[in-house]
Coordinates of C-alpha atoms and ligand atoms in Angstrom, one line a residue:
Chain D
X14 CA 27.7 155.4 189.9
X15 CA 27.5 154.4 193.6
X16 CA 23.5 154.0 194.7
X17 CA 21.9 152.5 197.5
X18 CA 19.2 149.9 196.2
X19 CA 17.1 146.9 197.2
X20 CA 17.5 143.9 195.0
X21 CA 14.2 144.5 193.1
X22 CA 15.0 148.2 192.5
X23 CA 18.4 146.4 190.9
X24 CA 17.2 144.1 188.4
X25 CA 14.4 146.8 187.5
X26 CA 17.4 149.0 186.8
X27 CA 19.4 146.3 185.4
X28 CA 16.4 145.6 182.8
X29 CA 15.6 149.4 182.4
X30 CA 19.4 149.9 180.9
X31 CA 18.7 146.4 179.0
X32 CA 16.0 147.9 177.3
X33 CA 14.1 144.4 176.4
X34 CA 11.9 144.7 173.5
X35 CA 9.3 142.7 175.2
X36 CA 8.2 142.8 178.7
X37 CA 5.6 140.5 179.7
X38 CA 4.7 139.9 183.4
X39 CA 2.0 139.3 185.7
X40 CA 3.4 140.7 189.3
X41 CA 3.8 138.7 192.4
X42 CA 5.1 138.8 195.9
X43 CA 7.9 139.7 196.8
X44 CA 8.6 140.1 193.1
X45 CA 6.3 142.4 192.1
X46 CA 8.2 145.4 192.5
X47 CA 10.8 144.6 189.9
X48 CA 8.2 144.7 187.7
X49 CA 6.2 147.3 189.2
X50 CA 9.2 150.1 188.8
X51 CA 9.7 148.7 185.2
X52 CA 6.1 149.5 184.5
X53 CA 6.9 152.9 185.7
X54 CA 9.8 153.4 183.1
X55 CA 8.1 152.3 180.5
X56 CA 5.4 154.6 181.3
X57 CA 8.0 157.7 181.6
X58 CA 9.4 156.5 178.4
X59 CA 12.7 155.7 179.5
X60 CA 12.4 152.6 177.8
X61 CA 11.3 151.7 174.3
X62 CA 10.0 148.0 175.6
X63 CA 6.5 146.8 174.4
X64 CA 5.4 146.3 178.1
X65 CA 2.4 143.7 178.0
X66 CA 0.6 142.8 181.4
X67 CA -1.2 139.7 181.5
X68 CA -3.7 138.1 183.0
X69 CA -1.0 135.4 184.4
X70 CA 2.2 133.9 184.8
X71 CA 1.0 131.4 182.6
X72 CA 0.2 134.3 179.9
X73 CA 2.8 136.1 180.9
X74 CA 5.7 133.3 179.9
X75 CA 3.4 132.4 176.9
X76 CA 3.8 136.0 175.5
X77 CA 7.4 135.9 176.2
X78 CA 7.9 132.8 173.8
X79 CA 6.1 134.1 171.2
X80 CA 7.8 137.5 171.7
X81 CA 11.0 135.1 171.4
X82 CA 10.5 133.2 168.4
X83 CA 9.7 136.3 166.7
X84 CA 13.1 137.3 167.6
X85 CA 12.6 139.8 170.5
X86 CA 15.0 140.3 173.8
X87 CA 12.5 139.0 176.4
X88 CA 12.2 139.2 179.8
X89 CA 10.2 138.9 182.9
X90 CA 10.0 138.4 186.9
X91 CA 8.3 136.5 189.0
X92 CA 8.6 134.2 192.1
X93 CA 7.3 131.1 193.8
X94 CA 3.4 130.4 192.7
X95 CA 4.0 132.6 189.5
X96 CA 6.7 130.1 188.5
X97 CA 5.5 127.3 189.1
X98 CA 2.2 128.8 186.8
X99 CA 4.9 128.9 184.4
X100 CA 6.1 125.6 184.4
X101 CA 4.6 124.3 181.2
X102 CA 6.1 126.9 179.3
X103 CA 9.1 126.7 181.1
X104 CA 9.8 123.7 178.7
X105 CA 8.5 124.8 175.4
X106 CA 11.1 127.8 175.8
X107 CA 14.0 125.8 176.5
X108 CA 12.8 123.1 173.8
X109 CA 12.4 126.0 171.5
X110 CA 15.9 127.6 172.8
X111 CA 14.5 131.0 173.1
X112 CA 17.0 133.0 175.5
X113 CA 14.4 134.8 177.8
X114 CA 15.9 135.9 180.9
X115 CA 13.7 135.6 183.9
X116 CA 14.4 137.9 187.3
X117 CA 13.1 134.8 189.9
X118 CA 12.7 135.9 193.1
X119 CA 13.2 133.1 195.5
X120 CA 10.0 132.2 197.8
X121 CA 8.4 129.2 199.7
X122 CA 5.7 127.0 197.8
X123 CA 2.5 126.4 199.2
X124 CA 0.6 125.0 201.1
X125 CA 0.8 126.8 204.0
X126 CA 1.0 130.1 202.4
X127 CA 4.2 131.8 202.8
X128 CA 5.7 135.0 201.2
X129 CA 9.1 134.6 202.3
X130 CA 12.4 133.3 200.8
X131 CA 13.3 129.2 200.1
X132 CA 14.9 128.0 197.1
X133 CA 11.5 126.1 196.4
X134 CA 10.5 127.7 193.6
X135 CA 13.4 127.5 191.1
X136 CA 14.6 123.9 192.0
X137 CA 11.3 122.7 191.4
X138 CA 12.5 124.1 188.1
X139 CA 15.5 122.8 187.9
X140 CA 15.0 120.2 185.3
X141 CA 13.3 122.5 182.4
X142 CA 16.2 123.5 180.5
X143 CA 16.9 126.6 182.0
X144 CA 20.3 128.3 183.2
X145 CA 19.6 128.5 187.1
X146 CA 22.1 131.6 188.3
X147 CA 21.8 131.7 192.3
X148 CA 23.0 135.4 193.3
X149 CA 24.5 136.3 197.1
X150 CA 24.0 140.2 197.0
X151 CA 22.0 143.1 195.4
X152 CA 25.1 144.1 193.4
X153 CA 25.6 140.2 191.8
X154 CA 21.6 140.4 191.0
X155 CA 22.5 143.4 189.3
X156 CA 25.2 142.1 187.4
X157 CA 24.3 138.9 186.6
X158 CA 20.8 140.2 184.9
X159 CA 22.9 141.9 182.8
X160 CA 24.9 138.6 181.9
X161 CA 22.1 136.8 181.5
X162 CA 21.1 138.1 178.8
X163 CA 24.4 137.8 176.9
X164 CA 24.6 133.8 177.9
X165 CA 21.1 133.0 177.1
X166 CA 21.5 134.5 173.8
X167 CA 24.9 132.4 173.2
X168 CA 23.7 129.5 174.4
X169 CA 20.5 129.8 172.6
X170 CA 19.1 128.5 176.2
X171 CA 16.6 130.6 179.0
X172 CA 18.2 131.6 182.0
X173 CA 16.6 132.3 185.7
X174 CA 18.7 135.3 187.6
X175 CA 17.2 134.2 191.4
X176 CA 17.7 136.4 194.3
X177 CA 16.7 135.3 197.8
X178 CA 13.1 137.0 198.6
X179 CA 13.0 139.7 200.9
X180 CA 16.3 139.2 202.5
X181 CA 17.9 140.5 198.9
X182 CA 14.5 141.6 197.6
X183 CA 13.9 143.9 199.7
X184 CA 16.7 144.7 201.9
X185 CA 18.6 147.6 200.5
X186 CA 22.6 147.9 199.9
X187 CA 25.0 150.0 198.0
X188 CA 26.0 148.8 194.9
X189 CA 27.3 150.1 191.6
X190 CA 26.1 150.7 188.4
X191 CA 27.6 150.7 184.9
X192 CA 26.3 154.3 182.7
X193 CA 23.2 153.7 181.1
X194 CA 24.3 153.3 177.8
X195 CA 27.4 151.2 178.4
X196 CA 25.4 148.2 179.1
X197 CA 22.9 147.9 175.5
X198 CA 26.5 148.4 174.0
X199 CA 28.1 145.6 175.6
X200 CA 25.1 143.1 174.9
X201 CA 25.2 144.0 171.1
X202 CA 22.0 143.1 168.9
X203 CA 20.2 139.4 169.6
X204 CA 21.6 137.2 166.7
X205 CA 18.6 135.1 165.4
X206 CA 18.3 132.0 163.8
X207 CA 15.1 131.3 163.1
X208 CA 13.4 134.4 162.6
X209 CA 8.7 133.6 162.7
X210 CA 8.6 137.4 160.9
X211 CA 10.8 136.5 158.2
X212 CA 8.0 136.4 155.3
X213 CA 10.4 135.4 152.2
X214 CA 11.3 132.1 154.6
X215 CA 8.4 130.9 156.2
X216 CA 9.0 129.0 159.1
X217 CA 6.8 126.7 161.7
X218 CA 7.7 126.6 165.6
X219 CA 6.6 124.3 168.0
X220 CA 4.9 122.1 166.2
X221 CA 4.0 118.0 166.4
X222 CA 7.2 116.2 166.8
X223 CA 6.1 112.5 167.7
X224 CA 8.7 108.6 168.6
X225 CA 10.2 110.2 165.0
X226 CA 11.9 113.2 165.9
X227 CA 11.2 114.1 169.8
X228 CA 14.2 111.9 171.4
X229 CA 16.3 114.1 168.9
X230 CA 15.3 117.4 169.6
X231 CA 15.5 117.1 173.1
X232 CA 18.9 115.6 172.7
X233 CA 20.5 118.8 170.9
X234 CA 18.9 120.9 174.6
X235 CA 20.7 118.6 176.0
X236 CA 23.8 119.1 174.4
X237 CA 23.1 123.3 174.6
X238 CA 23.2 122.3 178.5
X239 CA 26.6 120.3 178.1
X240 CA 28.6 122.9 176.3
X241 CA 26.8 125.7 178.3
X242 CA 29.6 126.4 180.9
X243 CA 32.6 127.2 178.8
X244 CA 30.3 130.3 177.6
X245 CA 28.9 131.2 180.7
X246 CA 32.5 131.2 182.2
X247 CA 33.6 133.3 178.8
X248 CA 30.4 135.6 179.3
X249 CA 31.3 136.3 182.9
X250 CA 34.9 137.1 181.7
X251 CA 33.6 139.8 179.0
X252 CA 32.0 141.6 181.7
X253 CA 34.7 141.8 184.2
X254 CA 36.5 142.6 181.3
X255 CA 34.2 145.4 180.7
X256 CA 33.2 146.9 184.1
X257 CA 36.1 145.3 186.7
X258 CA 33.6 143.0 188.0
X259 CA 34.5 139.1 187.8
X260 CA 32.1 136.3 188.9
X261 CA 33.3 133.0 188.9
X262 CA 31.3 129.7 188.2
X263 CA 31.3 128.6 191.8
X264 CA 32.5 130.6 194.7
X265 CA 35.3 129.8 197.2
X266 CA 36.1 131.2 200.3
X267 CA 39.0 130.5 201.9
X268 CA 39.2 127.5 201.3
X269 CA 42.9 126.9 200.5
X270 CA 43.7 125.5 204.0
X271 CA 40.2 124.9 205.3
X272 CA 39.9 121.6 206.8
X273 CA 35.5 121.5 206.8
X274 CA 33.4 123.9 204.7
X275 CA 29.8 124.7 204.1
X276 CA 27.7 124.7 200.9
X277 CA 25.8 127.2 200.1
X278 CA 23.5 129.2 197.3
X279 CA 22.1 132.6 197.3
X280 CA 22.2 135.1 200.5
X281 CA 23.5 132.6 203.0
X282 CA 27.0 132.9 201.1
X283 CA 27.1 136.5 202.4
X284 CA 26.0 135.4 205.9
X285 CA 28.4 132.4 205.6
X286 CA 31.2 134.3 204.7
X287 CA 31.4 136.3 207.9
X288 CA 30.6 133.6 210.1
X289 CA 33.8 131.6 208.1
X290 CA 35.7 135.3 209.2
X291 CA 34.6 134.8 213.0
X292 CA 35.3 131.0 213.0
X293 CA 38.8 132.0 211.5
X294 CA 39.7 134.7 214.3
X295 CA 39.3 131.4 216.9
X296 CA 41.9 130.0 214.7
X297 CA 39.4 127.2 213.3
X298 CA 40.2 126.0 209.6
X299 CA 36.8 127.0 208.0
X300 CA 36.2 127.9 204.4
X301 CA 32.7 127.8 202.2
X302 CA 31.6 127.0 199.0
X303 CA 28.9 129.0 197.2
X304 CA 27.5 127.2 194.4
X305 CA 26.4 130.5 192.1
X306 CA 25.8 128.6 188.7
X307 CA 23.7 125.5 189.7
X308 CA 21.9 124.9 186.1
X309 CA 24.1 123.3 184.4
X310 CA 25.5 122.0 187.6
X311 CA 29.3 123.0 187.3
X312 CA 30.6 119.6 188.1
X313 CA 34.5 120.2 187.6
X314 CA 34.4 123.4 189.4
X315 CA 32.7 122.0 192.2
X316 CA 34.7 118.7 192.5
X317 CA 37.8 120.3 192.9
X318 CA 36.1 122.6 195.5
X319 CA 34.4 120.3 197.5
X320 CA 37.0 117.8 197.5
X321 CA 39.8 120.3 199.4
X322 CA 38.0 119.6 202.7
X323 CA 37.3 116.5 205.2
X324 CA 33.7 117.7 206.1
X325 CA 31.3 119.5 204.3
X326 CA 28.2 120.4 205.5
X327 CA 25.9 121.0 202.4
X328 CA 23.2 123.6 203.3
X329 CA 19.7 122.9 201.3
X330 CA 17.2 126.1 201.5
X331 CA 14.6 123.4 200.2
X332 CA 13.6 119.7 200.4
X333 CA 13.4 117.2 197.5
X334 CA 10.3 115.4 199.5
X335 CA 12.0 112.3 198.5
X336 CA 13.3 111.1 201.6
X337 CA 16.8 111.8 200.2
X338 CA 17.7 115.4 201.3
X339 CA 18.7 118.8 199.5
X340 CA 18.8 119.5 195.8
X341 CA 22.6 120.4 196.8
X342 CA 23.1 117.6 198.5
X343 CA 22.0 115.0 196.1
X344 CA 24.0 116.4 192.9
X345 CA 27.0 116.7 195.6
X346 CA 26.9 113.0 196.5
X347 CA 25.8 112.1 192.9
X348 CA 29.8 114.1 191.1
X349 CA 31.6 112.5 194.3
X350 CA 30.7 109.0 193.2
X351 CA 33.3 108.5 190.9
X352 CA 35.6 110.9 192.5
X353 CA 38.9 109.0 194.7
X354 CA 38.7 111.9 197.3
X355 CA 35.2 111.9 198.6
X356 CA 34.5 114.8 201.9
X357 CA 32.5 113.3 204.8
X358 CA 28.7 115.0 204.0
X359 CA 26.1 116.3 206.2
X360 CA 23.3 118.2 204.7
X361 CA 21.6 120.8 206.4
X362 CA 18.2 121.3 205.3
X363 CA 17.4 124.9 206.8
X364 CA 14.9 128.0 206.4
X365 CA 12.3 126.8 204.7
X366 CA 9.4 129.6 204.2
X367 CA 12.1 132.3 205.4
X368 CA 12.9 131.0 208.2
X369 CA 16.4 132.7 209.8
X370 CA 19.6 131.4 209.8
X371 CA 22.5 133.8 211.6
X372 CA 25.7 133.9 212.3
X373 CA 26.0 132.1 215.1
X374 CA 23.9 129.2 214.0
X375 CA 26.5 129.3 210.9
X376 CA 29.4 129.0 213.7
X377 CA 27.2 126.0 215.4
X378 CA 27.1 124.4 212.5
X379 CA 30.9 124.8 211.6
X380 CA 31.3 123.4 215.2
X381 CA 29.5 120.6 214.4
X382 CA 31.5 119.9 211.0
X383 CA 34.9 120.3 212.6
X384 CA 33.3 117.1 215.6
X385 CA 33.2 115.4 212.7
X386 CA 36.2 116.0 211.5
X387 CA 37.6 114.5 214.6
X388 CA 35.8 111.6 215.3
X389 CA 35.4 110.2 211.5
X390 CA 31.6 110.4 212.2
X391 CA 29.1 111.5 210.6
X392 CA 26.0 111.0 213.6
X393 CA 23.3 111.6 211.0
X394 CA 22.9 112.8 207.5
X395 CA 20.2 114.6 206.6
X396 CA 19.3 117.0 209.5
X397 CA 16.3 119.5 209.3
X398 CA 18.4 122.7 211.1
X399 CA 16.3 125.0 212.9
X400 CA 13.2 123.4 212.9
X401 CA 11.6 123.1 216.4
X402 CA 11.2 119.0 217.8
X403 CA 14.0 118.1 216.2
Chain C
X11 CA 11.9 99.8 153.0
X12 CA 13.5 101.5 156.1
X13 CA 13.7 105.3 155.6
X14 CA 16.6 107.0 156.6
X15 CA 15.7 109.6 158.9
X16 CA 18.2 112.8 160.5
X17 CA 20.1 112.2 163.8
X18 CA 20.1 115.1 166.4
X19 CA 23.7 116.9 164.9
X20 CA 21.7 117.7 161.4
X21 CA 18.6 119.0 162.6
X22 CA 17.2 122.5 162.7
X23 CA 18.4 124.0 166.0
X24 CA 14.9 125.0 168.5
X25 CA 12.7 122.6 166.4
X26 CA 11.9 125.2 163.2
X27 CA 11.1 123.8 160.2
X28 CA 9.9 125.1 156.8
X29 CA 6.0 126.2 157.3
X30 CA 3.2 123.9 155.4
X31 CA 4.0 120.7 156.0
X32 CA 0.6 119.5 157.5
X33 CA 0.1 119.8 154.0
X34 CA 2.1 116.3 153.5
X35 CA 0.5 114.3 156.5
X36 CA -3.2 113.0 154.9
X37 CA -5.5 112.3 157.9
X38 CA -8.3 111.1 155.5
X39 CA -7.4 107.4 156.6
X40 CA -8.8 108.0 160.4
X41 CA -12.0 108.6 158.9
X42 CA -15.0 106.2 160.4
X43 CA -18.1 108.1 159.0
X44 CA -17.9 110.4 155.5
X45 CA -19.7 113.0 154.9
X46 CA -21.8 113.0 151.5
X47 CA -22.6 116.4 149.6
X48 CA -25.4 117.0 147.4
X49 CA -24.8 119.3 144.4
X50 CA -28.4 119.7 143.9
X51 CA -29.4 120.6 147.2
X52 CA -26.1 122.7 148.0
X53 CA -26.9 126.9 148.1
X54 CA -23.2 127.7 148.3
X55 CA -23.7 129.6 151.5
X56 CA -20.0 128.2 152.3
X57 CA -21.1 127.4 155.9
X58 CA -19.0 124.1 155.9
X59 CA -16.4 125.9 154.6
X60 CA -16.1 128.1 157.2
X61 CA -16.7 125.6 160.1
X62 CA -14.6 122.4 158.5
X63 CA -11.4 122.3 161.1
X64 CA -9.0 120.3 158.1
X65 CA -9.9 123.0 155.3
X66 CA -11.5 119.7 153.6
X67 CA -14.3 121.5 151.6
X68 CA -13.2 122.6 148.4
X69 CA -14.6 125.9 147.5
X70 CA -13.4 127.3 143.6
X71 CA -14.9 130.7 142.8
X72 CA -16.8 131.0 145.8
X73 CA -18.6 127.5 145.2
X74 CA -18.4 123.8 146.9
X75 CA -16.9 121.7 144.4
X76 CA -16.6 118.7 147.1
X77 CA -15.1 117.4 149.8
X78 CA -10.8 116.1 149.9
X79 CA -11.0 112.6 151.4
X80 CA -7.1 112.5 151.6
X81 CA -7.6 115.1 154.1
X82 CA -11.5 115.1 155.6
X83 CA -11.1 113.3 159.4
X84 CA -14.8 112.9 159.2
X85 CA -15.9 115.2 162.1
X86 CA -19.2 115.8 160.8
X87 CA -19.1 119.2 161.7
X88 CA -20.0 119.9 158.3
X89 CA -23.2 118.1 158.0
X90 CA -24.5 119.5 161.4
X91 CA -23.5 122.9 160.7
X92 CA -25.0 122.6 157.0
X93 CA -28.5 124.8 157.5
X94 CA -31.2 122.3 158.7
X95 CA -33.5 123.5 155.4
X96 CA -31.2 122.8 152.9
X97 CA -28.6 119.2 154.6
X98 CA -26.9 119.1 151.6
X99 CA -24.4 117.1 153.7
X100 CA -25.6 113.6 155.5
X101 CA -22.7 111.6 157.3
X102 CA -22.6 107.7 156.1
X103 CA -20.7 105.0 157.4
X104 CA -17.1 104.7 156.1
X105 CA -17.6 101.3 153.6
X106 CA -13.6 99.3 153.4
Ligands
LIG15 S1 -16.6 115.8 158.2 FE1 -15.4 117.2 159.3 S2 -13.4 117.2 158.3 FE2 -14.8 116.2 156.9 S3 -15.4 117.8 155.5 FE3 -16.9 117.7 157.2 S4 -16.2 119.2 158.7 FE4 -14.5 118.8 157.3
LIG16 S1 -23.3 124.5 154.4 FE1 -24.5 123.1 153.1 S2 -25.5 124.5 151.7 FE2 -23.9 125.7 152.7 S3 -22.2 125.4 151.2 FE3 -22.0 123.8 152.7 S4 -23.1 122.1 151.8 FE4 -23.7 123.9 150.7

């Protein structure tokens, strides 16, 4: 069926036809609506879900692990403050490997205050355990909630479905969705391991786990992480499979022949990819590279992108603070070490607290890459693109 | 002797383990003061019972019977909780 929707109106529906059995959320901007509208459904009954508002984010992730461990489909939304709220429990789900599935819209950090979309948020995250899938469009949000599930559940790991705030949020587009009852069918039943309402086996979660046996149990997350793309990539084959719509593990556009490329995640592959379109009418050799699964970072996939091209120019919707650029950038530079064919890089941090970027400063910066494809040069490396002073 | 303890590949998967177990690990030996209970001065009324945080008082048919060292950290919660007409429980310094 062919409806127009905004982002949050597309993971609400994505979650209504998932039918969680637990829902808990505490609502905040710009993701609030998502679970605004899914309070609605379960209130018209359209869902069976045991809908629990808390009095947090905190609560609200707290809730979901115990929901978890008891063997419940969890979700929940949330975005920027709220997550980072979460970020203690962001850790015991992973280290307990309970496969929630969390709709993250992306927004700026404070301080200053700001409601608007940088990836902030979620790669302050990045190193909690969790699958980190960056979306470009309201129809990939859509589908990829709907994935999400399915990998977190195979790879026994959490999983973050981000969307860029406002820009997909809240902007509305047409997109597709799969009948209602299609998509409980294709995720099947949660298989369960270890089962806290099991009363014949008694079991402890999350208990003391000292120098004997921490190192260990942190190792086999670690391991879940390693031997995580091979499913996602099988997961995102499935559903194709299923509804004719394929994803892959990091996007590339037309980048057979280009000669420079951009780097991107989330929404700025859409506006990247008609810039590349204008750049190639002037007969320039532009591609870009959209890096959709960044947790775990898809280091094959991306080598053998990145390396097709002279110049990349690695765009970073966030800073590290650590004098050492993007998140982007540093795990680019860090899978090109070894690597015999290494692209000149430039990283672009850009947009911070929703800040713009168009077209045209997409072309500038194309412009830019191909000067230094021609002079061998790259001026400097870590630019701050679109700020005012510079 | 060294024990032999499980590497990562054999262990429970999201750190579940059989339930009970604090059961096994005897905090008795952190202990610095011990409480002392009085049979004769003790009225049952199962106060301690209810307040001791390591389940240490041992209550059979609804009377104190003592206190489990192997497990009693020594808080002293018992003693101060123990009604102030009857402290059947006094804290003393642990002796080695
Ligand atoms: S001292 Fe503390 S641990 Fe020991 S019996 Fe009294 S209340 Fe329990
Ligand atoms: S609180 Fe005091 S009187 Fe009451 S049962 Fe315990 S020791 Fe006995």
């Amino acid at each position: 069926m062919i409806v127009a929707r905004t982002g949050n109106e597309a993971m609400a529906e994505a979650m209504r036809q998932i039918n969680p059995d637990v829902v808990a959320a505490y609502p905040i901007t710009p993701a609030t609506e998502v679970v605004q509208l899914f309070a609605s459904f379960v209130a018209d009954g359209l869902v069976t879900t045991e809908f629990v508002p808390a009095e947090s984010e905190h609560s609200a992730l707290s809730a979901c692990v115990g929901a978890a461990a008891a063997g419940a489909r969890v979700m929940t939304s949330t975005s920027s403050q709220g997550l980072a709220l979460m970020h203690e429990i962001l850790f015991i789900a992973s280290g307990l490997r309970l496969p929630i599935v969390i709709c993250l819209v992306n927004r700026a950090l404070s301080s200053p205050i700001n409601i608007h979309c940088d990836h902030s948020d979620s790669l302050a995250s990045r190193d909690s355990g969790w699958l980190q899938i960056f979306t470009e469009n309201t129809q990939e949000a859509y589908d990829t909630t709907i994935m999400a599930v399915k990998m977190a559940e195979e790879i026994m790991l959490p999983a973050m479905v981000t969307t860029d705030g406002f820009i997909i949020s809240h902007g509305m587009e047409r997109i597709e969705l799969i009948e209602d009852e299609k998509v409980p069918q294709w995720l099947g039943e949660r298989k369960i391991i270890n089962n806290l309402l099991d009363v014949n086996n008694p079991i402890t979660l999350g208990m003391l786990d000292l120098q004997d046996y921490y190192f260990e149990h942190k190792r086999q997350t670690i391991e879940a992480m390693n031997n995580a793309l091979p499913i996602i990539e099988k997961v995102q084959k499935e559903f194709g499979d299923a509804f004719g719509r394929y994803y892959p593990i990091v996007d590339e556009y037309k980048m057979e022949d280009a000669e420079v490329a951009i780097l991107t995640m989330g929404s700025t592959g859409g506006t990247g990819k008609v810039a590349v379109d204008r750049m190639r009418k002037k007969g320039k050799k532009v591609g870009l590279v959209r890096c959709r699964i960044y947790r775990p970072f898809p280091k094959e996939a991306m080598l053998k992108a990145i390396t097709k091209v002279r110049v990349l120019g690695i765009m970073d919707r966030a800073d590290t603070l650590s004098t050492l650029g993007g998140h982007l950038y540093n795990d680019c530079r860090s899978i090109l070490y070894e690597s015999e064919k290494k692209p000149l890089l430039k990283n672009y941090i850009y947009g911070l607290g929703g800040r713009d970027i168009s077209i045209e400063e997409i072309e500038e910066i194309f412009d830019q890459l191909l000067k230094i494809k021609d002079t061998g040069k790259v001026d400097k490396d870590i630019v701050y693109y679109g700020v005012r002073g510079e | 002797m060294k024990q032999e303890k499980k590497g990562w590949r054999e262990l429970p998967i999201g750190l579940a383990w059989k339930s009970g177990t604090s059961k096994e690990f005897e905090t008795g030996d952190w202990r610095s003061d011990k409480p002392i209970w009085d049979a004769q001065k003790c009225t049952h009324c199962l106060i301690c019972w209810i307040y001791c945080p390591d389940s240490a008082i041992i209550v059979k048919e609804g009377k104190v019977q003592g206190i489990d060292y192997k497990y009693c950290k020594g808080c002293g919660i018992c003693a101060e909780e123990c009604p102030p007409k009857i402290k059947a429980i006094t804290m003393v310094r642990e002796e080695k």
